[in-house]
Coordinates of N, CA and C in Angstrom, one line a residue:
Chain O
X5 N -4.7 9.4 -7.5 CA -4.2 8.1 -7.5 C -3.7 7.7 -8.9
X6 N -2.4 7.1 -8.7 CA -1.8 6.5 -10.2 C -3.1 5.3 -11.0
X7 N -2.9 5.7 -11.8 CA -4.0 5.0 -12.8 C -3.1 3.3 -13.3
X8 N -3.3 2.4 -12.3 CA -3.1 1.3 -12.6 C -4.4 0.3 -12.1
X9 N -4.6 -0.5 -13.1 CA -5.7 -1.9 -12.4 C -5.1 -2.7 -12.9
X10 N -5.6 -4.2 -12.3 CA -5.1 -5.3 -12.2 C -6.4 -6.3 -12.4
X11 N -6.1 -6.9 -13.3 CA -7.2 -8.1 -13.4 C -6.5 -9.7 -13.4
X12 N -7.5 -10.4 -13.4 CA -8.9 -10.6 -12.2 C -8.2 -9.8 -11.3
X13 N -9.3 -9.7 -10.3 CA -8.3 -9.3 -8.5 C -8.5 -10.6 -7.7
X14 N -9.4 -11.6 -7.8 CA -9.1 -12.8 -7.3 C -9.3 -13.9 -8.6
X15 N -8.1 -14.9 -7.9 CA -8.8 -16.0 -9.3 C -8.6 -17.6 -8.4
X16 N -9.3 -18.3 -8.2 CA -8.6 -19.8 -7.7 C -8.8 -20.6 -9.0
X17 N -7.5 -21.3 -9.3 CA -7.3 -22.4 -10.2 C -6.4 -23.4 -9.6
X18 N -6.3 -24.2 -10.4 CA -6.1 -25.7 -10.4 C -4.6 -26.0 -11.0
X19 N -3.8 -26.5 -10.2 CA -2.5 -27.0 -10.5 C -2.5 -28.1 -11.6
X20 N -1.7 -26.9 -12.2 CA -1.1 -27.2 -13.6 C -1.6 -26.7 -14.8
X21 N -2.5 -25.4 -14.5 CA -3.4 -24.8 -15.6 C -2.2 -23.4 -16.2
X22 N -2.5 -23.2 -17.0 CA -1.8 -21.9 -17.1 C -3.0 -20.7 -17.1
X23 N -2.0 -19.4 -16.2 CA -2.6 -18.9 -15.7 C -2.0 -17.0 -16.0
X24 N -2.8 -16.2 -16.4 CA -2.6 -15.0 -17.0 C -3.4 -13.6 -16.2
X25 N -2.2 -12.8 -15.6 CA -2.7 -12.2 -14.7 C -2.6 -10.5 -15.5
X26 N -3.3 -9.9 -15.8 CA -3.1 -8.2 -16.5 C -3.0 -7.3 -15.8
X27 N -1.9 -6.5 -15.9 CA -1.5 -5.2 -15.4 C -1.7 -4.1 -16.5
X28 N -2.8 -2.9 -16.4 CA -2.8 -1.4 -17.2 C -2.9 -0.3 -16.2
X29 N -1.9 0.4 -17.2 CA -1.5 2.0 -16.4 C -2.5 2.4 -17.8
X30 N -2.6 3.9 -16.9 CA -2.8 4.9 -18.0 C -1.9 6.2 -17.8
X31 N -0.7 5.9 -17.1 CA -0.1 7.0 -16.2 C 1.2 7.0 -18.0
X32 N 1.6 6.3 -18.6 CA 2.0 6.4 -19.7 C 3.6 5.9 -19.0
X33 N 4.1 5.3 -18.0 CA 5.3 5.4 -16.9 C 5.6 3.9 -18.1
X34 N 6.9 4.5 -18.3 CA 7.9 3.7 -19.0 C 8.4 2.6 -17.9
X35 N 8.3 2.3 -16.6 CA 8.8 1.2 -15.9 C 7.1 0.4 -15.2
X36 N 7.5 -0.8 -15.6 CA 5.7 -1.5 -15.1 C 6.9 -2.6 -14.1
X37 N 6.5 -3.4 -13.0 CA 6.7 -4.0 -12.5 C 6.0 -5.5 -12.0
X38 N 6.1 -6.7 -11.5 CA 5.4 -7.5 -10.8 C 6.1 -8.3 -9.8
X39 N 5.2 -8.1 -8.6 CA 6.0 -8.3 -7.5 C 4.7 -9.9 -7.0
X40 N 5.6 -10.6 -5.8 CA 4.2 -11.4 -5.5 C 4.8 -11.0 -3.5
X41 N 3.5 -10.9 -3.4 CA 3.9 -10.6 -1.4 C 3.1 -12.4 -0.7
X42 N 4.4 -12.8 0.2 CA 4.1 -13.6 0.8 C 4.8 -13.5 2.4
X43 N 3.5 -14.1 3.3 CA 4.1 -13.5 5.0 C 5.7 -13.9 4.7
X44 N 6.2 -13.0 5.4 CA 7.2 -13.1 5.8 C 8.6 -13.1 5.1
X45 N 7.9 -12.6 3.6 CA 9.2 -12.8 2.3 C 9.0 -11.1 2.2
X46 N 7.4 -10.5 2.5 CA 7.3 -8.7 1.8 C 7.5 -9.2 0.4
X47 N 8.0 -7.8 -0.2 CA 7.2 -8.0 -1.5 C 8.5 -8.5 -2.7
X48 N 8.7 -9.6 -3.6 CA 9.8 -10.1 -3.8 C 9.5 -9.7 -5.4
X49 N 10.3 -9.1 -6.2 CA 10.3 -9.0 -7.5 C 10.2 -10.2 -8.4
X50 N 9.6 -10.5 -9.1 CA 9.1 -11.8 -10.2 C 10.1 -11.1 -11.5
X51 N 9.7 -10.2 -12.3 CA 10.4 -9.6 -13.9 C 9.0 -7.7 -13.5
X52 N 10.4 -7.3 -14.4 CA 10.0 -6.0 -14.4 C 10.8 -5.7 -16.1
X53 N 9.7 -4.5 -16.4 CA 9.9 -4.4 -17.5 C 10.5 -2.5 -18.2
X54 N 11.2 -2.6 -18.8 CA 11.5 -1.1 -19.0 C 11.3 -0.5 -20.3
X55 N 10.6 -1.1 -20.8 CA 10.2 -0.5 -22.0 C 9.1 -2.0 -22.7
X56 N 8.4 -1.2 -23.8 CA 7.9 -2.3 -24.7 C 8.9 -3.7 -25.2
X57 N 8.7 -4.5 -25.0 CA 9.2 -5.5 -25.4 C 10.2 -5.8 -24.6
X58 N 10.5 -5.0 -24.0 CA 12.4 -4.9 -23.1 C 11.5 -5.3 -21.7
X59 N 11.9 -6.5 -20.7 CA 11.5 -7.2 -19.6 C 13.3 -7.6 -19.5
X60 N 13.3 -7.9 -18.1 CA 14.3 -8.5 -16.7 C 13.8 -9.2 -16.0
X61 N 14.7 -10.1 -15.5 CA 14.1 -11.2 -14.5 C 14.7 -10.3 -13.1
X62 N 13.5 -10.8 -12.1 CA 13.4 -10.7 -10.7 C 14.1 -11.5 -9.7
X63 N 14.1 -11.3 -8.9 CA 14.4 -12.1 -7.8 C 13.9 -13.6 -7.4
X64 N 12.8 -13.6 -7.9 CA 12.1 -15.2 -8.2 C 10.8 -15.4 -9.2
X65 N 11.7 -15.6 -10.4 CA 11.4 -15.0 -11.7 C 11.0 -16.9 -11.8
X66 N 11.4 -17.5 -11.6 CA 11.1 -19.1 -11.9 C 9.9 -19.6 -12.1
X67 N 9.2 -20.2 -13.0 CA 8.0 -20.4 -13.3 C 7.3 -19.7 -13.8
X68 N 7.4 -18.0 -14.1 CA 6.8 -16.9 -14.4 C 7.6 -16.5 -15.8
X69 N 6.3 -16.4 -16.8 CA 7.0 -15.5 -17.6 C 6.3 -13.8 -18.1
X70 N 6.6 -13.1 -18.6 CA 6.3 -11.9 -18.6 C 6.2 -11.0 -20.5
X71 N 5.2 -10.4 -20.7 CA 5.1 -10.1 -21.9 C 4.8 -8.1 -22.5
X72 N 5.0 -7.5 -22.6 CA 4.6 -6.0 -23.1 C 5.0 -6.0 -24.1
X73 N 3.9 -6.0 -25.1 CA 3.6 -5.2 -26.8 C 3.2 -4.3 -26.3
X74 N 2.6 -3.2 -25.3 CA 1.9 -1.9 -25.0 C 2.4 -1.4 -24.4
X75 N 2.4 0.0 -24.2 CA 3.3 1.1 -23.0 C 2.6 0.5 -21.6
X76 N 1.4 0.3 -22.0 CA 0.3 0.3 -21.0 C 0.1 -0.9 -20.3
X77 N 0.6 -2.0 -20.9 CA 0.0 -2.7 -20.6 C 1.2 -4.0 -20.0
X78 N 1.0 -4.7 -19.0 CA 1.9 -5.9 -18.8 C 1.9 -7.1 -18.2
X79 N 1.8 -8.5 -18.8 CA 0.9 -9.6 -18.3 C 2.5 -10.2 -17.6
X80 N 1.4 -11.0 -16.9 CA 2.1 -12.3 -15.9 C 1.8 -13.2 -16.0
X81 N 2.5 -14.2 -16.6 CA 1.8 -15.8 -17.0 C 2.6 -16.8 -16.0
X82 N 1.8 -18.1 -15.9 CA 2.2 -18.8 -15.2 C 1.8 -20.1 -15.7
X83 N 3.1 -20.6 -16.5 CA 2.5 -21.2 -17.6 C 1.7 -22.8 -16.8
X84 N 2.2 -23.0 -15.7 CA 1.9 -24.2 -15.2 C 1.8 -23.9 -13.7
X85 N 0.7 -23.9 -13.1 CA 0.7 -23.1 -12.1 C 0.8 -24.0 -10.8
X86 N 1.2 -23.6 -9.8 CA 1.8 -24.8 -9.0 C 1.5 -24.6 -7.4
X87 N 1.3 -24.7 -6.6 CA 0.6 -24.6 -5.3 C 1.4 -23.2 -4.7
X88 N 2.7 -23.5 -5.1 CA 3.8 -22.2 -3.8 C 3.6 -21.1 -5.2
X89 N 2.7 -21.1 -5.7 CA 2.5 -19.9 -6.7 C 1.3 -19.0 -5.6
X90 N 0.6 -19.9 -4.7 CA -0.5 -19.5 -4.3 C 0.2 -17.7 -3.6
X91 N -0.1 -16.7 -3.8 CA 0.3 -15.5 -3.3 C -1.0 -14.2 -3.6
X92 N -0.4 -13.3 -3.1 CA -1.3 -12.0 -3.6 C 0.2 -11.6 -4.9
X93 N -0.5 -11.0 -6.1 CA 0.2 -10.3 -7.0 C 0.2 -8.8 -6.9
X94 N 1.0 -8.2 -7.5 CA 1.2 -6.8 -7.2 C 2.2 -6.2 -8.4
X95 N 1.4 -5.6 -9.2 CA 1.8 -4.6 -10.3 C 2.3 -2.9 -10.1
X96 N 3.4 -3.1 -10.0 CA 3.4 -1.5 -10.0 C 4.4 -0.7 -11.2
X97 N 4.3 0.7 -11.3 CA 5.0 1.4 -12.0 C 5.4 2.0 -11.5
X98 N 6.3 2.8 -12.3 CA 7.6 4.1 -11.8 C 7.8 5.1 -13.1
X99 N 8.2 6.3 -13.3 CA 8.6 6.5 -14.4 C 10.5 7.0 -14.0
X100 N 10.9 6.7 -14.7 CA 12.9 7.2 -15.4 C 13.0 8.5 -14.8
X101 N 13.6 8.4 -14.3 CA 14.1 10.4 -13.9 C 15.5 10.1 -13.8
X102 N 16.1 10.7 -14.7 CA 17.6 10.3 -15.1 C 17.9 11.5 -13.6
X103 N 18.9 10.5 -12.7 CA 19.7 11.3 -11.5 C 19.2 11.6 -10.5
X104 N 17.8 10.9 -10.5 CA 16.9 11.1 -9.0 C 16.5 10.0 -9.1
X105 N 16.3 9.6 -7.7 CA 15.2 8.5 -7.6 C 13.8 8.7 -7.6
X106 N 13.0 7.1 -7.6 CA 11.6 7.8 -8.0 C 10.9 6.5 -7.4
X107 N 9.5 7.0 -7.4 CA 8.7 6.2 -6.2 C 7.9 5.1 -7.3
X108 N 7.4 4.0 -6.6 CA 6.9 3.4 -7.6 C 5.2 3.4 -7.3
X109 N 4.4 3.3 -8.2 CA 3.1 3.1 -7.7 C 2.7 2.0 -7.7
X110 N 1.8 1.7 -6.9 CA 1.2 -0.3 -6.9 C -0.2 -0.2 -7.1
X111 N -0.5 -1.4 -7.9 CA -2.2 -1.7 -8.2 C -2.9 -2.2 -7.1
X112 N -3.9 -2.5 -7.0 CA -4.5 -3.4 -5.9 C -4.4 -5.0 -5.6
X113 N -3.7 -5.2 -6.5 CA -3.3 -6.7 -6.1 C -4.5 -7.5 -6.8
X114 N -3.6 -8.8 -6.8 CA -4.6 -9.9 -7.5 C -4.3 -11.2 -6.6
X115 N -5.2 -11.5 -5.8 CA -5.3 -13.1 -5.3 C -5.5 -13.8 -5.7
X116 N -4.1 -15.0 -5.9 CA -4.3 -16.5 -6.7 C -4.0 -17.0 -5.7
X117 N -5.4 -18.3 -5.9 CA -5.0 -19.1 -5.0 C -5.1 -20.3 -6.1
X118 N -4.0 -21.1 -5.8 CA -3.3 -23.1 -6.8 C -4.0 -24.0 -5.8
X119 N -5.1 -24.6 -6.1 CA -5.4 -25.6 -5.8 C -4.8 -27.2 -6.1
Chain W
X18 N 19.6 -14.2 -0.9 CA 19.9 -13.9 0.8 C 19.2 -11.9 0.5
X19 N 18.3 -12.2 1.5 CA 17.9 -10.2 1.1 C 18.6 -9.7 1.5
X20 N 18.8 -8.6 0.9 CA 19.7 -7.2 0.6 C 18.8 -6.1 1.6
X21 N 17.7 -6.3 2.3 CA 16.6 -5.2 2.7 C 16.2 -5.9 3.9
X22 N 16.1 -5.5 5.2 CA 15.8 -6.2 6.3 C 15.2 -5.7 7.2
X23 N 13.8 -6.0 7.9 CA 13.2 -5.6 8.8 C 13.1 -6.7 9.7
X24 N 13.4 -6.4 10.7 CA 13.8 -7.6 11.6 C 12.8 -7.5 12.3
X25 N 12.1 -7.0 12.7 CA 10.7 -6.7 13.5 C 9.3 -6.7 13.1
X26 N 8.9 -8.2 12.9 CA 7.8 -8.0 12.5 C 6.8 -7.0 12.8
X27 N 6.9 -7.0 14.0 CA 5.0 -6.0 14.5 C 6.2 -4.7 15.2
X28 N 4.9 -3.8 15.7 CA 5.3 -2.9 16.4 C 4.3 -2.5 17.3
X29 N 4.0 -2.1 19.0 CA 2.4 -1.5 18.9 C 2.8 -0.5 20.0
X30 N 2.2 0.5 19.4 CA 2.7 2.0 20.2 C 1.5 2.6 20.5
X31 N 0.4 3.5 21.9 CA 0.0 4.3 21.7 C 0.0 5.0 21.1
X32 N -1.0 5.9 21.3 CA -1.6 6.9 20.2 C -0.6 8.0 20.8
X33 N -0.2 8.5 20.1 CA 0.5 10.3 20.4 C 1.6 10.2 20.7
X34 N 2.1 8.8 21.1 CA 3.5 8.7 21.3 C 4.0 8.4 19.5
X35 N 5.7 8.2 19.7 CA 6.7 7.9 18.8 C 6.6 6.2 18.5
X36 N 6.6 6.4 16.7 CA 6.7 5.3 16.0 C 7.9 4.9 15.6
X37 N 8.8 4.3 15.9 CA 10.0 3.9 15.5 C 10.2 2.8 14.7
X38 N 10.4 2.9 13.5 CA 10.6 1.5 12.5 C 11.7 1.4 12.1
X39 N 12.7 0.2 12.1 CA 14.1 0.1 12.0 C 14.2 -0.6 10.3
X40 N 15.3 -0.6 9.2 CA 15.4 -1.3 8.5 C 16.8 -1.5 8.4
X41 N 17.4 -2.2 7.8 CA 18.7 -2.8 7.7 C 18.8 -3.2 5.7
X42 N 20.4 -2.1 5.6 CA 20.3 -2.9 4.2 C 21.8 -3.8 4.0
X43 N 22.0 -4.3 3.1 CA 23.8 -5.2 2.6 C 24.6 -4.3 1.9
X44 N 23.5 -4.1 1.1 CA 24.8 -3.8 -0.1 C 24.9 -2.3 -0.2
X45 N 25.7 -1.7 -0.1 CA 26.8 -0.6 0.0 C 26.3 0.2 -1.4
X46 N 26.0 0.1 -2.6 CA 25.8 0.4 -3.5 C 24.1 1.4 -3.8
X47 N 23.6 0.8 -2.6 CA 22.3 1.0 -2.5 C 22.5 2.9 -2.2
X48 N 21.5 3.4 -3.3 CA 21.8 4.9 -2.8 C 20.5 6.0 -3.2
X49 N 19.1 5.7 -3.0 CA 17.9 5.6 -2.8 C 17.1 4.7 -1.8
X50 N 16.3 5.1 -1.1 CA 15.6 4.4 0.1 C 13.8 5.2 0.2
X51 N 13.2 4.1 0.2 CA 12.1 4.3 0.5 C 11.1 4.0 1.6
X52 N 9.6 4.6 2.1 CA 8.8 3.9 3.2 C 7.8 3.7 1.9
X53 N 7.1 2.7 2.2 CA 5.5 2.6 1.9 C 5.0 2.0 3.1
X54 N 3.5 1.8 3.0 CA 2.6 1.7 4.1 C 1.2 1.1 2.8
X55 N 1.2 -0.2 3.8 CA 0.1 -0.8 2.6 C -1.2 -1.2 3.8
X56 N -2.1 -0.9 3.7 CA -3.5 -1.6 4.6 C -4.1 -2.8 4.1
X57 N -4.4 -3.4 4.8 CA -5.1 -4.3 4.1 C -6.1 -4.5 3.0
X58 N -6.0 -5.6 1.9 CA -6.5 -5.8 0.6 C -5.9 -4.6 -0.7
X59 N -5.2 -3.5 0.3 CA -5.0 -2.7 -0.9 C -3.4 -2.7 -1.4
X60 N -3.1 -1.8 -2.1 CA -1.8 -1.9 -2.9 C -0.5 -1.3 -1.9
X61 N 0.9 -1.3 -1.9 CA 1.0 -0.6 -1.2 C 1.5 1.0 -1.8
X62 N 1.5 1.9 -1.3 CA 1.3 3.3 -1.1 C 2.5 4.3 -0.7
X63 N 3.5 4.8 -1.8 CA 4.4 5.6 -1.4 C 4.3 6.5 0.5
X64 N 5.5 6.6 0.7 CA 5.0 7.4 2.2 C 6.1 8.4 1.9
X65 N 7.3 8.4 2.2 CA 8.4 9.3 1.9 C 10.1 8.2 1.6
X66 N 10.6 9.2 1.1 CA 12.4 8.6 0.0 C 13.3 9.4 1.2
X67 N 14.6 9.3 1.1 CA 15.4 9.7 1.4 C 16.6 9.5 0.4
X68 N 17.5 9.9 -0.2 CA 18.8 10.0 -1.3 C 19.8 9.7 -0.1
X69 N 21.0 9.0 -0.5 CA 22.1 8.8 0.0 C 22.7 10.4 0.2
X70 N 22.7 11.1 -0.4 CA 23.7 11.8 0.1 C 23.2 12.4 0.9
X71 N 21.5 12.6 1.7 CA 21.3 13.1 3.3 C 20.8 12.0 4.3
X72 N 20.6 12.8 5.0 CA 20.7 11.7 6.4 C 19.4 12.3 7.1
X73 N 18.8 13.1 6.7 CA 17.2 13.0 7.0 C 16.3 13.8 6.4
X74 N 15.2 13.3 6.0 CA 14.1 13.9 5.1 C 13.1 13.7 6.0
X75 N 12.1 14.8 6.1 CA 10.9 15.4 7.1 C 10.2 15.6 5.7
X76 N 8.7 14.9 6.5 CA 7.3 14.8 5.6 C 6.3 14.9 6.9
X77 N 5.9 16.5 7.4 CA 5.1 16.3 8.1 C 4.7 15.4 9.0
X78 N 4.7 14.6 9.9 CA 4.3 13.6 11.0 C 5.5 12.5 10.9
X79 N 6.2 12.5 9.7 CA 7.1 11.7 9.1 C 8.4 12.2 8.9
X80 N 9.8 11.4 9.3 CA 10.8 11.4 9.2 C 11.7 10.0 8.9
X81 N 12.0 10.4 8.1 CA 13.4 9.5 7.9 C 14.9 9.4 7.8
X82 N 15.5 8.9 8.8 CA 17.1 8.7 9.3 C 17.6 7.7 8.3
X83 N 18.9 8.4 8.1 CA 19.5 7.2 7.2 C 21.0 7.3 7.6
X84 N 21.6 6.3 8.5 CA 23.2 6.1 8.8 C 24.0 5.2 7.6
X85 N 24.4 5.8 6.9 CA 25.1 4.9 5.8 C 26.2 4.1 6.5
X86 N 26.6 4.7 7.5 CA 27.7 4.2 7.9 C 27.4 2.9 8.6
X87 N 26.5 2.6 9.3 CA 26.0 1.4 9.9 C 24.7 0.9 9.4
X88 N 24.5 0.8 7.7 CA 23.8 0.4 6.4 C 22.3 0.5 7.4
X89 N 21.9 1.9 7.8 CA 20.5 1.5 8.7 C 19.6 2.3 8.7
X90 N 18.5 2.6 7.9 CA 17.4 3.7 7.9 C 16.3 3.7 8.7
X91 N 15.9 4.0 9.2 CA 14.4 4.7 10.5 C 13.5 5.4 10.2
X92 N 12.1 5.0 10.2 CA 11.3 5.6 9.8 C 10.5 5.9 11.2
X93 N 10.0 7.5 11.3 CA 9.6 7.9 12.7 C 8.3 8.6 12.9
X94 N 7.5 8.0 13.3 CA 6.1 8.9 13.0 C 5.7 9.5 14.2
X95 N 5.5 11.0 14.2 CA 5.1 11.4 15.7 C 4.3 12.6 15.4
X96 N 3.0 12.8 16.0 CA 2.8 11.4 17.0 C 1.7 10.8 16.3
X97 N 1.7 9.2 16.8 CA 1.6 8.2 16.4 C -0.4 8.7 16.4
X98 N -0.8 8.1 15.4 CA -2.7 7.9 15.0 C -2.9 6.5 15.1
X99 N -4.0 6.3 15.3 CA -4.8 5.2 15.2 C -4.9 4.6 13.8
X100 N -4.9 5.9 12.5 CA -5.1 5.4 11.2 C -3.4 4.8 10.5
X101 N -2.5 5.1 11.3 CA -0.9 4.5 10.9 C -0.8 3.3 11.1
X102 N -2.5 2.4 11.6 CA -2.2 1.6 11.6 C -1.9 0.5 10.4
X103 N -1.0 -0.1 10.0 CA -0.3 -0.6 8.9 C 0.9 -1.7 8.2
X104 N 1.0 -1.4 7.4 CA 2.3 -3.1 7.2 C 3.1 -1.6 6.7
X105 N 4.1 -1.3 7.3 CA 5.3 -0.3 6.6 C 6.8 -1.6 6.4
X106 N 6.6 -1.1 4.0 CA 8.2 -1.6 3.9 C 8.9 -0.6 3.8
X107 N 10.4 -1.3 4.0 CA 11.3 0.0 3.8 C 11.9 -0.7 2.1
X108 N 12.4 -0.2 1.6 CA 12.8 -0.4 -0.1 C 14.1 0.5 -0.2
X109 N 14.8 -0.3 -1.0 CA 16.0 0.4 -1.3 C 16.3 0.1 -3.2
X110 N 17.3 1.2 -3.7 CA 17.6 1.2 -4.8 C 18.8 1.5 -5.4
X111 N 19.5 1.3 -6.6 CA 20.5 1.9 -6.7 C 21.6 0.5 -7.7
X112 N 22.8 0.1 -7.1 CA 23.4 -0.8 -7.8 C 23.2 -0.7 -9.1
X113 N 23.8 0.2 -9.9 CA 23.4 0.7 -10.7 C 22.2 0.7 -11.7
X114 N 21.6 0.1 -10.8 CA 20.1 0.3 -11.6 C 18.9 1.5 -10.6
X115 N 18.8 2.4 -10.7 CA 17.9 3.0 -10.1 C 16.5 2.7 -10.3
X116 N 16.1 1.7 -11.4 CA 14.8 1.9 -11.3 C 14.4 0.0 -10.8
X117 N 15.4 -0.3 -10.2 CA 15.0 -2.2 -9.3 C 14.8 -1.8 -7.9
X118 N 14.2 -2.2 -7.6 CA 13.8 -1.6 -6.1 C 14.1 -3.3 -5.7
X119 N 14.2 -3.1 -4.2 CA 14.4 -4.3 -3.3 C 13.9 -3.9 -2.0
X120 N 12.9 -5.3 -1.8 CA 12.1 -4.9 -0.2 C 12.1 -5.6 1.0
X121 N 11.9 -5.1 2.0 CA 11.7 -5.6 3.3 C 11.1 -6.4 3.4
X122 N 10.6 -7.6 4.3 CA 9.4 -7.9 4.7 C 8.7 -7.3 5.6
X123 N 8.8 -5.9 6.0 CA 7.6 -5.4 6.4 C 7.7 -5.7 7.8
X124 N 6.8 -4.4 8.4 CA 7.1 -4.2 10.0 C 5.3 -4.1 9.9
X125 N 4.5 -4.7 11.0 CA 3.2 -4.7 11.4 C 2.6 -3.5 12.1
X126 N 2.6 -2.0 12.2 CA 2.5 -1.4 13.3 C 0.9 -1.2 13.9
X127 N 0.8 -1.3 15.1 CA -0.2 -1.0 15.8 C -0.9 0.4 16.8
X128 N -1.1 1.0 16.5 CA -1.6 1.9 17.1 C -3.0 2.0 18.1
X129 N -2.6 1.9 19.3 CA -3.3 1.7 20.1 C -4.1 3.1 20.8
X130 N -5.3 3.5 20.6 CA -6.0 4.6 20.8 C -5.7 4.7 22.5

């Protein structure tokens, strides 16, 4: 199994707190991702990141911001956290294969629930 | 508006028979395709790819169709286990970014012993 964890794996907080979710590989994969899965949406990209310091916005990147100083490492903040934040989180990586496609790996997920 | 479409939420098939999972994509540019299979509480879990330029890749119990021409990939499990029981997305890639994936919402399947 790809060497990624995800911390907390559950957290319930309180609307309007800011809230900081951690993703670490040890797989060394230059592409880290964060996705949030909610029924009926599957799994929707937030910001994904492709190098240190280098991040992209996702498909519903809004309210979320995203940070990597580490190869390893890649947080999810939520600066103000808001009830339709409530979701499971989901971290994964990929590594670059110039001219092939490539699979991504996923962490175990983190349940937030916004009270 | 998603680019990646599973129109079928559940699916429930006996055991030993054929699993048939349909996906649907938009955009024409898309030219990598993926299955995963996620169980509950856990992450989800590569299964098998297919590349635009073939139209089917075999993984032991697993196959996947891909008609470019009517933007539509199939994922086919035979024969079907009790443990396939699962949420399978299909994911697609490409638009000149190969490494942004875009996903389905996911098909429920059931396997009935």
């Amino acid at each position: 199994d790809a060497g990624i964890t995800q911390s907390p794996r559950h957290k319930v907080t309180e609307t309007g707190t800011p809230v900081t979710l951690r993703c670490h590989q040890t797989e060394n994969h230059r592409y880290m991702y964060w996705y949030r899965q909610d029924p009926g949406h599957g799994l929707r990209l937030i910001h994904y990141s492709y190098g240190v310091k280098d991040t992209d916005k996702g498909e519903v990147s809004d309210g979320y911001s995203v940070s990597r100083s580490k190869t390893e490492d890649f947080l999810l903040t939520l600066e103000s956290a808001t009830s339709s934040q409530t979701s499971v989180y989901f971290c994964a990586i990929s590594e670059s294969r110039r001219g092939v496609g490539n699979e991504q790996f996923f962490g175990p997920g983190t349940r937030l629930t916004v009270l | 508006d998603q680019q990646v479409k599973q129109n079928s939420p559940s699916l429930s098939v006996q055991e030993g028979r054929i699993s048939i999972l349909n996906c649907d994509y938009t955009n024409s540019m898309f030219d990598y395709f993926l299955w995963y299979k996620k169980y509950p509480a856990e992450g989800p879990t590569f299964l098998i790819s297919i590349s635009s330029i073939k139209d089917k890749n075999e993984d032991g119990r697993f196959t996947v169709f891909l008609n470019k021409s009517a933007k539509h990939l199939s994922l086919h499990i035979v024969p079907s286990q009790p443990g396939d029981s699962a949420v399978y997305f299909c994911a697609a890639s490409g638009v000149g970014n190969f490494n942004k994936f875009y996903f389905g919402s996911g098909t429920k399947l059931n396997v009935k012993p």
